[in-house]
C-alpha cells in the first residue's frame, strides 16, 4: 500500500510540473511579449510554480538513495559543465540556425519559440538539480534540525526570483535588490556549514580539493557568460526574468560554496590523516565488541583479529604467530601467503624471543627484493598476545616499502593486541571446558563398558572360595578379570590389564573378553589360549598398545592349577605362611607377533593343597600412592596377605582394601585396582564317592 | 601434574635420549615427539637412558613398541640403559628384556652399537 502511495504522490508532483509547463508553453505561444504588469506576473508565477514542483519531484526521486558527498560534488560538476557548454554553444548554434537572432528574441516565431522554450527548460532542470544538491550538502552530517536558515534562504530566493521582472530603473527595483542581497547573504551563511568535509577520508579529500576549485571556476565562468549581450541571457530574460535571477543566484551559490569548500578542504588536509585514524579507531572499538561475540570459534576469531589489526594501523598484511612448546605456528595470515609469512616470522624471531614482551617495530631487510613483488614488506610491528602473564603468541602486522609505523600506529596495535589477547584467551578457555566435558562424557562411557565387562558376581563352589574387588580409577585403567565355565569340574579365570587409559582401553578390554570367551570353549591349555589370543589381537591392536594377562585353569578333580602368564604381575601363592611368586616366562600380548611370543611362553602346573590361596592382582595395588607419592609396594601387599592368610577369601580381600585405602587416603587413585583371591578348600575325602559328585562346579552366577 | 621431560645428546651416529620424571599416558606424547624427530632425521641408533626416570606406565612402554619396528627396519636399534630396579621390574614383568637390549650403563649400550658396526664392516 505504501509503495502504491508513494507512486501516486510522485506522479502528482510530476503531473503538476507537466501541467504548469504546458500552461506556460501555451501562454508563451499565444501571449505576445509585452511589458504588461499582470501578464508578467502570471508568467513568473507559472515559471516559479513549475520549478518548485520539479524540485519537489527530484527530492522524491533522490530520497531513497544514500548520499555520498564525493559523488554529489562530481554530479554538480557535471551539471555545471553541461550549463557551461549550453551557454558557449547557444551563441554559435542559434546564430547558425536563425538570422537576425536579436530581433527574433524579442519577437519570436513558433519554431524559435519552441527551441528557446526547450533551452530554458533544460537550464531550469539543471539549476533545479544543482539547487537540490546544495540542499543535500546542507543536510549532510547534520544532527540537529537546522533547517531554519535554509528555509529562510529558500523563501528569499523565491522572492528574489519573483521580483526579478522589475527593471533596474523601476521605482520598485530596490525591492528586487534587497531580496537579492539578503539571498546572497543567506547563501554565504549556509555555505559555511560544511562540516561534512571532516568525515571524508583523506583520499577523497584530495579529489574534492581538486574538483571544488574546478567547479567554483565553472560557476564563475557561467555567471560571467550570463551578461546582457549573450544570446543565453536574452533567451532566459525573454523566457522569464525569474529564471534568469534563479540562474544568477545558483551560480553565486556555486561560487561561494565551492570556494569555501576548497579552502576548508585545504585547511583540513594536514589533519586529514589524523582524523582518518581517529575515525578508524572509533570503528576499531566497534570491532572490539565483535571480538567478544566471536569467542565461540577460535579460527574465526583469529581471522577477525588479523583483519582488524591491519585496519588499526593501516598495515598491508598481518598474521598471528602462536608459540606452543617453543614451536611457532602461523595462523590467520591476511594478504600474505603462508610461505612469505613464515620467512618473515623467521627473520623477526631469529634473535632472542624473550625480549619481545612489548610491542616493537622492526625493519625487515633480509628478504628485500628476494620475495615476490607483492610481498616486499619493509617494516613489521610485532605485538605480544599475553594471557595471565603467559605469552601465547604474537600479532604481526607489516607494511610495504615506503610506509612506516609511527608512534600512533604502535599505540593502536598495542592497545588492540591487549583486547585480542583477552578474546583469544576466553575462546581457548571455552574450548578447553567443552573439551573437558567431552572427555568426562567419554570416560563415563568407558566406565560403563568396563562395568558391564567385569563379572557382577563371583561364581560359587564347594571346594573353592572366591572373592574379588575391583575399584575403577577415574580415567579407566583397563583392568579386566573374568571366570569361564568350561565344563564339569573345571574353572578358568583370567586377569588382564590393557595399556593406556580411557575409552580406547575399554574397547580393547571388550575385545579381549570376546576372544577369551570363545577360546576357552575349545582350548584346554592356558598357554595355547594365550598364544591364540595374541594371534587374534595382531589384527586389531595398534603398535603401541599391549595387554598383560594371566590365564589359569583349576581342575577340581585333579586338584591342579595350570597357569600361563603373558607379561602380567606375578600370581601369588600363599602356602604355609609363605608367599610365592608364580612367574612363568611370557611376553605381554601384542608385544611380539612372531614366533618369539610362543617360544618364550611357559605354563606351570601346580598341585593344590588345602588352604592354598591364589592371589591375582594388577599393578594398581602395588603402585597405589600415598600423599608423599610413595608406592604401596609389593612387600607391604604380601605382608598384609600373609597376616590374614588364615582368614576367608572375603576377609583377606577386605583387609587388603582397608590397608590400601588407609595408605592412599590423601591421594587420588591413578589406576584401576583389581584383586581376586581364590582359596582352595577341598572337603575331607572320607565322605566317599558320593561327595565327589556334589563337587561339580556350580556356576550359579553364570546361570543367572 | 607429574613432571616429565626428555633431552637428546648426539654422539656420532648414536642419539642418546635422557628421560626424567614420570612417563605415563599424559606425558608419553612428549617422548613420541622426541622419537619421531630422531627418525625424521634418519637417526636410528638410539640409546635411552632411564637414570632419572621415576615411573613408567603401560602407555609409556607403548612408546618404545611404537617405534622399534621402524628403527630396526633401518638397521638401527633402541637400547635401554641405566634403569632403576623399580622401572626395570615393570619392563621385566612384560618381558621387554626378550625384545630389547637393556644395559646397566649408557657406555655399554654405546659400545654395543660400535661393536655391531665393526662386525658389519668386517
PDB file of N, CA and C in Angstrom, chain A residues 479-556:
ATOM      1  N   UNK A 479      41.713 -52.440  33.517  1.00  0.00           N
ATOM      2  CA  UNK A 479      41.786 -53.734  34.207  1.00  0.00           C
ATOM      3  C   UNK A 479      40.593 -54.603  33.822  1.00  0.00           C
ATOM      4  N   UNK A 480      40.848 -55.896  33.789  1.00  0.00           N
ATOM      5  CA  UNK A 480      39.777 -56.824  33.415  1.00  0.00           C
ATOM      6  C   UNK A 480      40.039 -58.172  34.065  1.00  0.00           C
ATOM      7  N   UNK A 481      38.996 -58.762  34.623  1.00  0.00           N
ATOM      8  CA  UNK A 481      39.125 -60.148  35.076  1.00  0.00           C
ATOM      9  C   UNK A 481      37.823 -60.863  34.778  1.00  0.00           C
ATOM     10  N   UNK A 482      37.903 -62.179  34.722  1.00  0.00           N
ATOM     11  CA  UNK A 482      36.699 -62.909  34.328  1.00  0.00           C
ATOM     12  C   UNK A 482      36.838 -64.390  34.718  1.00  0.00           C
ATOM     13  N   UNK A 483      35.727 -65.056  34.808  1.00  0.00           N
ATOM     14  CA  UNK A 483      35.708 -66.505  35.041  1.00  0.00           C
ATOM     15  C   UNK A 483      34.948 -67.154  33.895  1.00  0.00           C
ATOM     16  N   UNK A 484      35.366 -68.349  33.526  1.00  0.00           N
ATOM     17  CA  UNK A 484      34.680 -69.018  32.424  1.00  0.00           C
ATOM     18  C   UNK A 484      34.267 -70.428  32.829  1.00  0.00           C
ATOM     19  N   UNK A 485      33.083 -70.765  32.435  1.00  0.00           N
ATOM     20  CA  UNK A 485      32.554 -72.096  32.700  1.00  0.00           C
ATOM     21  C   UNK A 485      33.012 -73.006  31.577  1.00  0.00           C
ATOM     22  N   UNK A 486      33.955 -73.885  31.875  1.00  0.00           N
ATOM     23  CA  UNK A 486      34.488 -74.714  30.785  1.00  0.00           C
ATOM     24  C   UNK A 486      34.227 -76.199  31.039  1.00  0.00           C
ATOM     25  N   UNK A 487      33.074 -76.464  31.545  1.00  0.00           N
ATOM     26  CA  UNK A 487      32.705 -77.871  31.694  1.00  0.00           C
ATOM     27  C   UNK A 487      32.814 -78.313  33.139  1.00  0.00           C
ATOM     28  N   UNK A 488      32.397 -79.562  33.385  1.00  0.00           N
ATOM     29  CA  UNK A 488      32.330 -80.039  34.764  1.00  0.00           C
ATOM     30  C   UNK A 488      33.706 -80.099  35.412  1.00  0.00           C
ATOM     31  N   UNK A 489      33.738 -79.786  36.686  1.00  0.00           N
ATOM     32  CA  UNK A 489      34.955 -79.891  37.487  1.00  0.00           C
ATOM     33  C   UNK A 489      36.086 -78.960  37.070  1.00  0.00           C
ATOM     34  N   UNK A 490      35.749 -77.936  36.349  1.00  0.00           N
ATOM     35  CA  UNK A 490      36.823 -77.026  35.930  1.00  0.00           C
ATOM     36  C   UNK A 490      36.390 -75.569  36.028  1.00  0.00           C
ATOM     37  N   UNK A 491      37.346 -74.746  36.348  1.00  0.00           N
ATOM     38  CA  UNK A 491      37.091 -73.299  36.331  1.00  0.00           C
ATOM     39  C   UNK A 491      38.279 -72.624  35.638  1.00  0.00           C
ATOM     40  N   UNK A 492      37.956 -71.788  34.666  1.00  0.00           N
ATOM     41  CA  UNK A 492      39.022 -70.993  34.032  1.00  0.00           C
ATOM     42  C   UNK A 492      38.873 -69.549  34.508  1.00  0.00           C
ATOM     43  N   UNK A 493      39.981 -68.897  34.705  1.00  0.00           N
ATOM     44  CA  UNK A 493      39.916 -67.474  35.103  1.00  0.00           C
ATOM     45  C   UNK A 493      40.996 -66.694  34.361  1.00  0.00           C
ATOM     46  N   UNK A 494      40.748 -65.438  34.216  1.00  0.00           N
ATOM     47  CA  UNK A 494      41.738 -64.583  33.543  1.00  0.00           C
ATOM     48  C   UNK A 494      41.803 -63.235  34.262  1.00  0.00           C
ATOM     49  N   UNK A 495      42.971 -62.665  34.290  1.00  0.00           N
ATOM     50  CA  UNK A 495      43.118 -61.286  34.760  1.00  0.00           C
ATOM     51  C   UNK A 495      44.008 -60.562  33.745  1.00  0.00           C
ATOM     52  N   UNK A 496      43.631 -59.357  33.393  1.00  0.00           N
ATOM     53  CA  UNK A 496      44.380 -58.651  32.349  1.00  0.00           C
ATOM     54  C   UNK A 496      44.418 -57.159  32.623  1.00  0.00           C
ATOM     55  N   UNK A 497      45.389 -56.529  32.060  1.00  0.00           N
ATOM     56  CA  UNK A 497      45.499 -55.068  32.181  1.00  0.00           C
ATOM     57  C   UNK A 497      45.879 -54.520  30.804  1.00  0.00           C
ATOM     58  N   UNK A 498      44.983 -53.741  30.247  1.00  0.00           N
ATOM     59  CA  UNK A 498      45.210 -53.182  28.911  1.00  0.00           C
ATOM     60  C   UNK A 498      46.052 -51.913  29.055  1.00  0.00           C
ATOM     61  N   UNK A 499      47.025 -51.713  28.174  1.00  0.00           N
ATOM     62  CA  UNK A 499      47.840 -50.495  28.244  1.00  0.00           C
ATOM     63  C   UNK A 499      46.979 -49.288  27.868  1.00  0.00           C
ATOM     64  N   UNK A 500      47.372 -48.137  28.365  1.00  0.00           N
ATOM     65  CA  UNK A 500      46.606 -46.931  28.073  1.00  0.00           C
ATOM     66  C   UNK A 500      45.410 -46.813  28.995  1.00  0.00           C
ATOM     67  N   UNK A 501      44.638 -45.780  28.735  1.00  0.00           N
ATOM     68  CA  UNK A 501      43.501 -45.496  29.602  1.00  0.00           C
ATOM     69  C   UNK A 501      42.285 -45.092  28.780  1.00  0.00           C
ATOM     70  N   UNK A 502      41.188 -44.918  29.464  1.00  0.00           N
ATOM     71  CA  UNK A 502      40.009 -44.321  28.845  1.00  0.00           C
ATOM     72  C   UNK A 502      39.286 -45.228  27.885  1.00  0.00           C
ATOM     73  N   UNK A 503      38.629 -44.578  26.926  1.00  0.00           N
ATOM     74  CA  UNK A 503      37.723 -45.300  26.047  1.00  0.00           C
ATOM     75  C   UNK A 503      38.464 -46.310  25.175  1.00  0.00           C
ATOM     76  N   UNK A 504      39.707 -45.974  24.763  1.00  0.00           N
ATOM     77  CA  UNK A 504      40.431 -46.913  23.903  1.00  0.00           C
ATOM     78  C   UNK A 504      40.759 -48.183  24.692  1.00  0.00           C
ATOM     79  N   UNK A 505      41.151 -48.018  25.964  1.00  0.00           N
ATOM     80  CA  UNK A 505      41.430 -49.181  26.800  1.00  0.00           C
ATOM     81  C   UNK A 505      40.161 -50.005  26.991  1.00  0.00           C
ATOM     82  N   UNK A 506      39.035 -49.306  27.170  1.00  0.00           N
ATOM     83  CA  UNK A 506      37.770 -50.012  27.393  1.00  0.00           C
ATOM     84  C   UNK A 506      37.388 -50.860  26.183  1.00  0.00           C
ATOM     85  N   UNK A 507      37.643 -50.339  24.986  1.00  0.00           N
ATOM     86  CA  UNK A 507      37.316 -51.100  23.779  1.00  0.00           C
ATOM     87  C   UNK A 507      38.183 -52.341  23.652  1.00  0.00           C
ATOM     88  N   UNK A 508      39.472 -52.177  23.979  1.00  0.00           N
ATOM     89  CA  UNK A 508      40.364 -53.347  23.893  1.00  0.00           C
ATOM     90  C   UNK A 508      39.922 -54.405  24.908  1.00  0.00           C
ATOM     91  N   UNK A 509      39.524 -53.932  26.105  1.00  0.00           N
ATOM     92  CA  UNK A 509      39.010 -54.846  27.123  1.00  0.00           C
ATOM     93  C   UNK A 509      37.859 -55.676  26.580  1.00  0.00           C
ATOM     94  N   UNK A 510      36.946 -54.970  25.900  1.00  0.00           N
ATOM     95  CA  UNK A 510      35.768 -55.660  25.374  1.00  0.00           C
ATOM     96  C   UNK A 510      36.181 -56.717  24.352  1.00  0.00           C
ATOM     97  N   UNK A 511      37.180 -56.356  23.570  1.00  0.00           N
ATOM     98  CA  UNK A 511      37.658 -57.287  22.558  1.00  0.00           C
ATOM     99  C   UNK A 511      38.302 -58.524  23.216  1.00  0.00           C
ATOM    100  N   UNK A 512      39.137 -58.266  24.234  1.00  0.00           N
ATOM    101  CA  UNK A 512      39.808 -59.348  24.957  1.00  0.00           C
ATOM    102  C   UNK A 512      38.778 -60.310  25.547  1.00  0.00           C
ATOM    103  N   UNK A 513      37.738 -59.728  26.126  1.00  0.00           N
ATOM    104  CA  UNK A 513      36.702 -60.586  26.723  1.00  0.00           C
ATOM    105  C   UNK A 513      36.113 -61.512  25.667  1.00  0.00           C
ATOM    106  N   UNK A 514      35.828 -60.948  24.516  1.00  0.00           N
ATOM    107  CA  UNK A 514      35.266 -61.740  23.429  1.00  0.00           C
ATOM    108  C   UNK A 514      36.211 -62.857  23.010  1.00  0.00           C
ATOM    109  N   UNK A 515      37.493 -62.508  22.899  1.00  0.00           N
ATOM    110  CA  UNK A 515      38.487 -63.507  22.477  1.00  0.00           C
ATOM    111  C   UNK A 515      38.540 -64.662  23.481  1.00  0.00           C
ATOM    112  N   UNK A 516      38.643 -64.328  24.771  1.00  0.00           N
ATOM    113  CA  UNK A 516      38.742 -65.395  25.773  1.00  0.00           C
ATOM    114  C   UNK A 516      37.460 -66.205  25.869  1.00  0.00           C
ATOM    115  N   UNK A 517      36.321 -65.526  25.787  1.00  0.00           N
ATOM    116  CA  UNK A 517      35.036 -66.237  25.843  1.00  0.00           C
ATOM    117  C   UNK A 517      34.998 -67.342  24.789  1.00  0.00           C
ATOM    118  N   UNK A 518      35.478 -67.026  23.602  1.00  0.00           N
ATOM    119  CA  UNK A 518      35.376 -68.031  22.541  1.00  0.00           C
ATOM    120  C   UNK A 518      36.483 -69.079  22.640  1.00  0.00           C
ATOM    121  N   UNK A 519      37.702 -68.628  23.018  1.00  0.00           N
ATOM    122  CA  UNK A 519      38.810 -69.590  23.050  1.00  0.00           C
ATOM    123  C   UNK A 519      38.653 -70.630  24.154  1.00  0.00           C
ATOM    124  N   UNK A 520      38.134 -70.189  25.318  1.00  0.00           N
ATOM    125  CA  UNK A 520      38.047 -71.132  26.444  1.00  0.00           C
ATOM    126  C   UNK A 520      37.190 -72.337  26.117  1.00  0.00           C
ATOM    127  N   UNK A 521      36.265 -72.183  25.197  1.00  0.00           N
ATOM    128  CA  UNK A 521      35.346 -73.271  24.867  1.00  0.00           C
ATOM    129  C   UNK A 521      36.078 -74.419  24.172  1.00  0.00           C
ATOM    130  N   UNK A 522      37.127 -74.085  23.434  1.00  0.00           N
ATOM    131  CA  UNK A 522      37.755 -75.118  22.599  1.00  0.00           C
ATOM    132  C   UNK A 522      39.159 -75.512  23.039  1.00  0.00           C
ATOM    133  N   UNK A 523      39.831 -74.646  23.752  1.00  0.00           N
ATOM    134  CA  UNK A 523      41.229 -74.963  24.089  1.00  0.00           C
ATOM    135  C   UNK A 523      41.345 -75.177  25.591  1.00  0.00           C
ATOM    136  N   UNK A 524      42.108 -76.182  25.949  1.00  0.00           N
ATOM    137  CA  UNK A 524      42.171 -76.603  27.341  1.00  0.00           C
ATOM    138  C   UNK A 524      43.462 -76.162  28.025  1.00  0.00           C
ATOM    139  N   UNK A 525      44.350 -75.525  27.283  1.00  0.00           N
ATOM    140  CA  UNK A 525      45.652 -75.178  27.845  1.00  0.00           C
ATOM    141  C   UNK A 525      45.820 -73.662  27.937  1.00  0.00           C
ATOM    142  N   UNK A 526      46.138 -73.145  29.131  1.00  0.00           N
ATOM    143  CA  UNK A 526      46.333 -71.702  29.269  1.00  0.00           C
ATOM    144  C   UNK A 526      47.365 -71.169  28.288  1.00  0.00           C
ATOM    145  N   UNK A 527      48.429 -71.888  28.087  1.00  0.00           N
ATOM    146  CA  UNK A 527      49.480 -71.428  27.182  1.00  0.00           C
ATOM    147  C   UNK A 527      48.935 -71.295  25.758  1.00  0.00           C
ATOM    148  N   UNK A 528      48.233 -72.351  25.316  1.00  0.00           N
ATOM    149  CA  UNK A 528      47.689 -72.333  23.957  1.00  0.00           C
ATOM    150  C   UNK A 528      46.688 -71.185  23.776  1.00  0.00           C
ATOM    151  N   UNK A 529      45.900 -70.979  24.811  1.00  0.00           N
ATOM    152  CA  UNK A 529      44.896 -69.909  24.720  1.00  0.00           C
ATOM    153  C   UNK A 529      45.566 -68.543  24.566  1.00  0.00           C
ATOM    154  N   UNK A 530      46.618 -68.306  25.353  1.00  0.00           N
ATOM    155  CA  UNK A 530      47.295 -67.011  25.264  1.00  0.00           C
ATOM    156  C   UNK A 530      47.980 -66.838  23.910  1.00  0.00           C
ATOM    157  N   UNK A 531      48.560 -67.933  23.378  1.00  0.00           N
ATOM    158  CA  UNK A 531      49.203 -67.853  22.055  1.00  0.00           C
ATOM    159  C   UNK A 531      48.163 -67.499  20.995  1.00  0.00           C
ATOM    160  N   UNK A 532      47.022 -68.178  21.081  1.00  0.00           N
ATOM    161  CA  UNK A 532      45.945 -67.931  20.113  1.00  0.00           C
ATOM    162  C   UNK A 532      45.408 -66.490  20.253  1.00  0.00           C
ATOM    163  N   UNK A 533      45.245 -66.066  21.502  1.00  0.00           N
ATOM    164  CA  UNK A 533      44.728 -64.705  21.747  1.00  0.00           C
ATOM    165  C   UNK A 533      45.683 -63.672  21.158  1.00  0.00           C
ATOM    166  N   UNK A 534      46.978 -63.908  21.323  1.00  0.00           N
ATOM    167  CA  UNK A 534      47.972 -62.976  20.773  1.00  0.00           C
ATOM    168  C   UNK A 534      47.849 -62.879  19.253  1.00  0.00           C
ATOM    169  N   UNK A 535      47.635 -64.063  18.620  1.00  0.00           N
ATOM    170  CA  UNK A 535      47.476 -64.067  17.158  1.00  0.00           C
ATOM    171  C   UNK A 535      46.258 -63.266  16.727  1.00  0.00           C
ATOM    172  N   UNK A 536      45.184 -63.457  17.465  1.00  0.00           N
ATOM    173  CA  UNK A 536      43.951 -62.750  17.099  1.00  0.00           C
ATOM    174  C   UNK A 536      44.124 -61.237  17.283  1.00  0.00           C
ATOM    175  N   UNK A 537      44.805 -60.866  18.346  1.00  0.00           N
ATOM    176  CA  UNK A 537      44.980 -59.446  18.637  1.00  0.00           C
ATOM    177  C   UNK A 537      45.832 -58.724  17.599  1.00  0.00           C
ATOM    178  N   UNK A 538      46.683 -59.484  16.920  1.00  0.00           N
ATOM    179  CA  UNK A 538      47.553 -58.880  15.907  1.00  0.00           C
ATOM    180  C   UNK A 538      46.739 -58.074  14.894  1.00  0.00           C
ATOM    181  N   UNK A 539      45.520 -58.581  14.636  1.00  0.00           N
ATOM    182  CA  UNK A 539      44.687 -57.934  13.619  1.00  0.00           C
ATOM    183  C   UNK A 539      44.205 -56.556  14.043  1.00  0.00           C
ATOM    184  N   UNK A 540      44.013 -56.364  15.339  1.00  0.00           N
ATOM    185  CA  UNK A 540      43.363 -55.118  15.744  1.00  0.00           C
ATOM    186  C   UNK A 540      44.203 -54.201  16.627  1.00  0.00           C
ATOM    187  N   UNK A 541      45.177 -54.773  17.324  1.00  0.00           N
ATOM    188  CA  UNK A 541      45.907 -53.947  18.283  1.00  0.00           C
ATOM    189  C   UNK A 541      46.892 -53.037  17.556  1.00  0.00           C
ATOM    190  N   UNK A 542      46.903 -51.746  17.921  1.00  0.00           N
ATOM    191  CA  UNK A 542      47.908 -50.907  17.275  1.00  0.00           C
ATOM    192  C   UNK A 542      49.255 -51.125  17.960  1.00  0.00           C
ATOM    193  N   UNK A 543      50.306 -50.592  17.322  1.00  0.00           N
ATOM    194  CA  UNK A 543      51.644 -50.987  17.729  1.00  0.00           C
ATOM    195  C   UNK A 543      52.007 -50.598  19.155  1.00  0.00           C
ATOM    196  N   UNK A 544      51.428 -49.497  19.620  1.00  0.00           N
ATOM    197  CA  UNK A 544      51.867 -49.101  20.956  1.00  0.00           C
ATOM    198  C   UNK A 544      50.937 -49.611  22.067  1.00  0.00           C
ATOM    199  N   UNK A 545      49.964 -50.406  21.684  1.00  0.00           N
ATOM    200  CA  UNK A 545      49.093 -50.972  22.714  1.00  0.00           C
ATOM    201  C   UNK A 545      49.459 -52.427  22.968  1.00  0.00           C
ATOM    202  N   UNK A 546      49.288 -52.836  24.175  1.00  0.00           N
ATOM    203  CA  UNK A 546      49.509 -54.247  24.502  1.00  0.00           C
ATOM    204  C   UNK A 546      48.686 -54.580  25.740  1.00  0.00           C
ATOM    205  N   UNK A 547      48.642 -55.859  26.055  1.00  0.00           N
ATOM    206  CA  UNK A 547      47.810 -56.306  27.165  1.00  0.00           C
ATOM    207  C   UNK A 547      48.622 -57.284  27.996  1.00  0.00           C
ATOM    208  N   UNK A 548      48.671 -57.047  29.288  1.00  0.00           N
ATOM    209  CA  UNK A 548      49.277 -58.065  30.151  1.00  0.00           C
ATOM    210  C   UNK A 548      48.144 -58.941  30.664  1.00  0.00           C
ATOM    211  N   UNK A 549      48.376 -60.234  30.695  1.00  0.00           N
ATOM    212  CA  UNK A 549      47.298 -61.133  31.111  1.00  0.00           C
ATOM    213  C   UNK A 549      47.862 -62.372  31.802  1.00  0.00           C
ATOM    214  N   UNK A 550      47.052 -62.937  32.646  1.00  0.00           N
ATOM    215  CA  UNK A 550      47.390 -64.251  33.216  1.00  0.00           C
ATOM    216  C   UNK A 550      46.145 -65.108  33.104  1.00  0.00           C
ATOM    217  N   UNK A 551      46.341 -66.343  32.691  1.00  0.00           N
ATOM    218  CA  UNK A 551      45.191 -67.211  32.461  1.00  0.00           C
ATOM    219  C   UNK A 551      45.427 -68.532  33.194  1.00  0.00           C
ATOM    220  N   UNK A 552      44.428 -68.949  33.916  1.00  0.00           N
ATOM    221  CA  UNK A 552      44.616 -70.186  34.676  1.00  0.00           C
ATOM    222  C   UNK A 552      43.390 -71.086  34.598  1.00  0.00           C
ATOM    223  N   UNK A 553      43.622 -72.376  34.775  1.00  0.00           N
ATOM    224  CA  UNK A 553      42.508 -73.335  34.829  1.00  0.00           C
ATOM    225  C   UNK A 553      42.680 -74.183  36.093  1.00  0.00           C
ATOM    226  N   UNK A 554      41.635 -74.227  36.894  1.00  0.00           N
ATOM    227  CA  UNK A 554      41.663 -75.074  38.074  1.00  0.00           C
ATOM    228  C   UNK A 554      40.847 -76.337  37.781  1.00  0.00           C
ATOM    229  N   UNK A 555      41.519 -77.470  37.995  1.00  0.00           N
ATOM    230  CA  UNK A 555      40.817 -78.732  37.794  1.00  0.00           C
ATOM    231  C   UNK A 555      40.446 -79.268  39.168  1.00  0.00           C
ATOM    232  N   UNK A 556      39.167 -79.259  39.450  1.00  0.00           N
ATOM    233  CA  UNK A 556      38.725 -79.657  40.792  1.00  0.00           C
ATOM    234  C   UNK A 556      38.975 -81.142  41.062  1.00  0.00           C
TER     235      UNK A 556
END
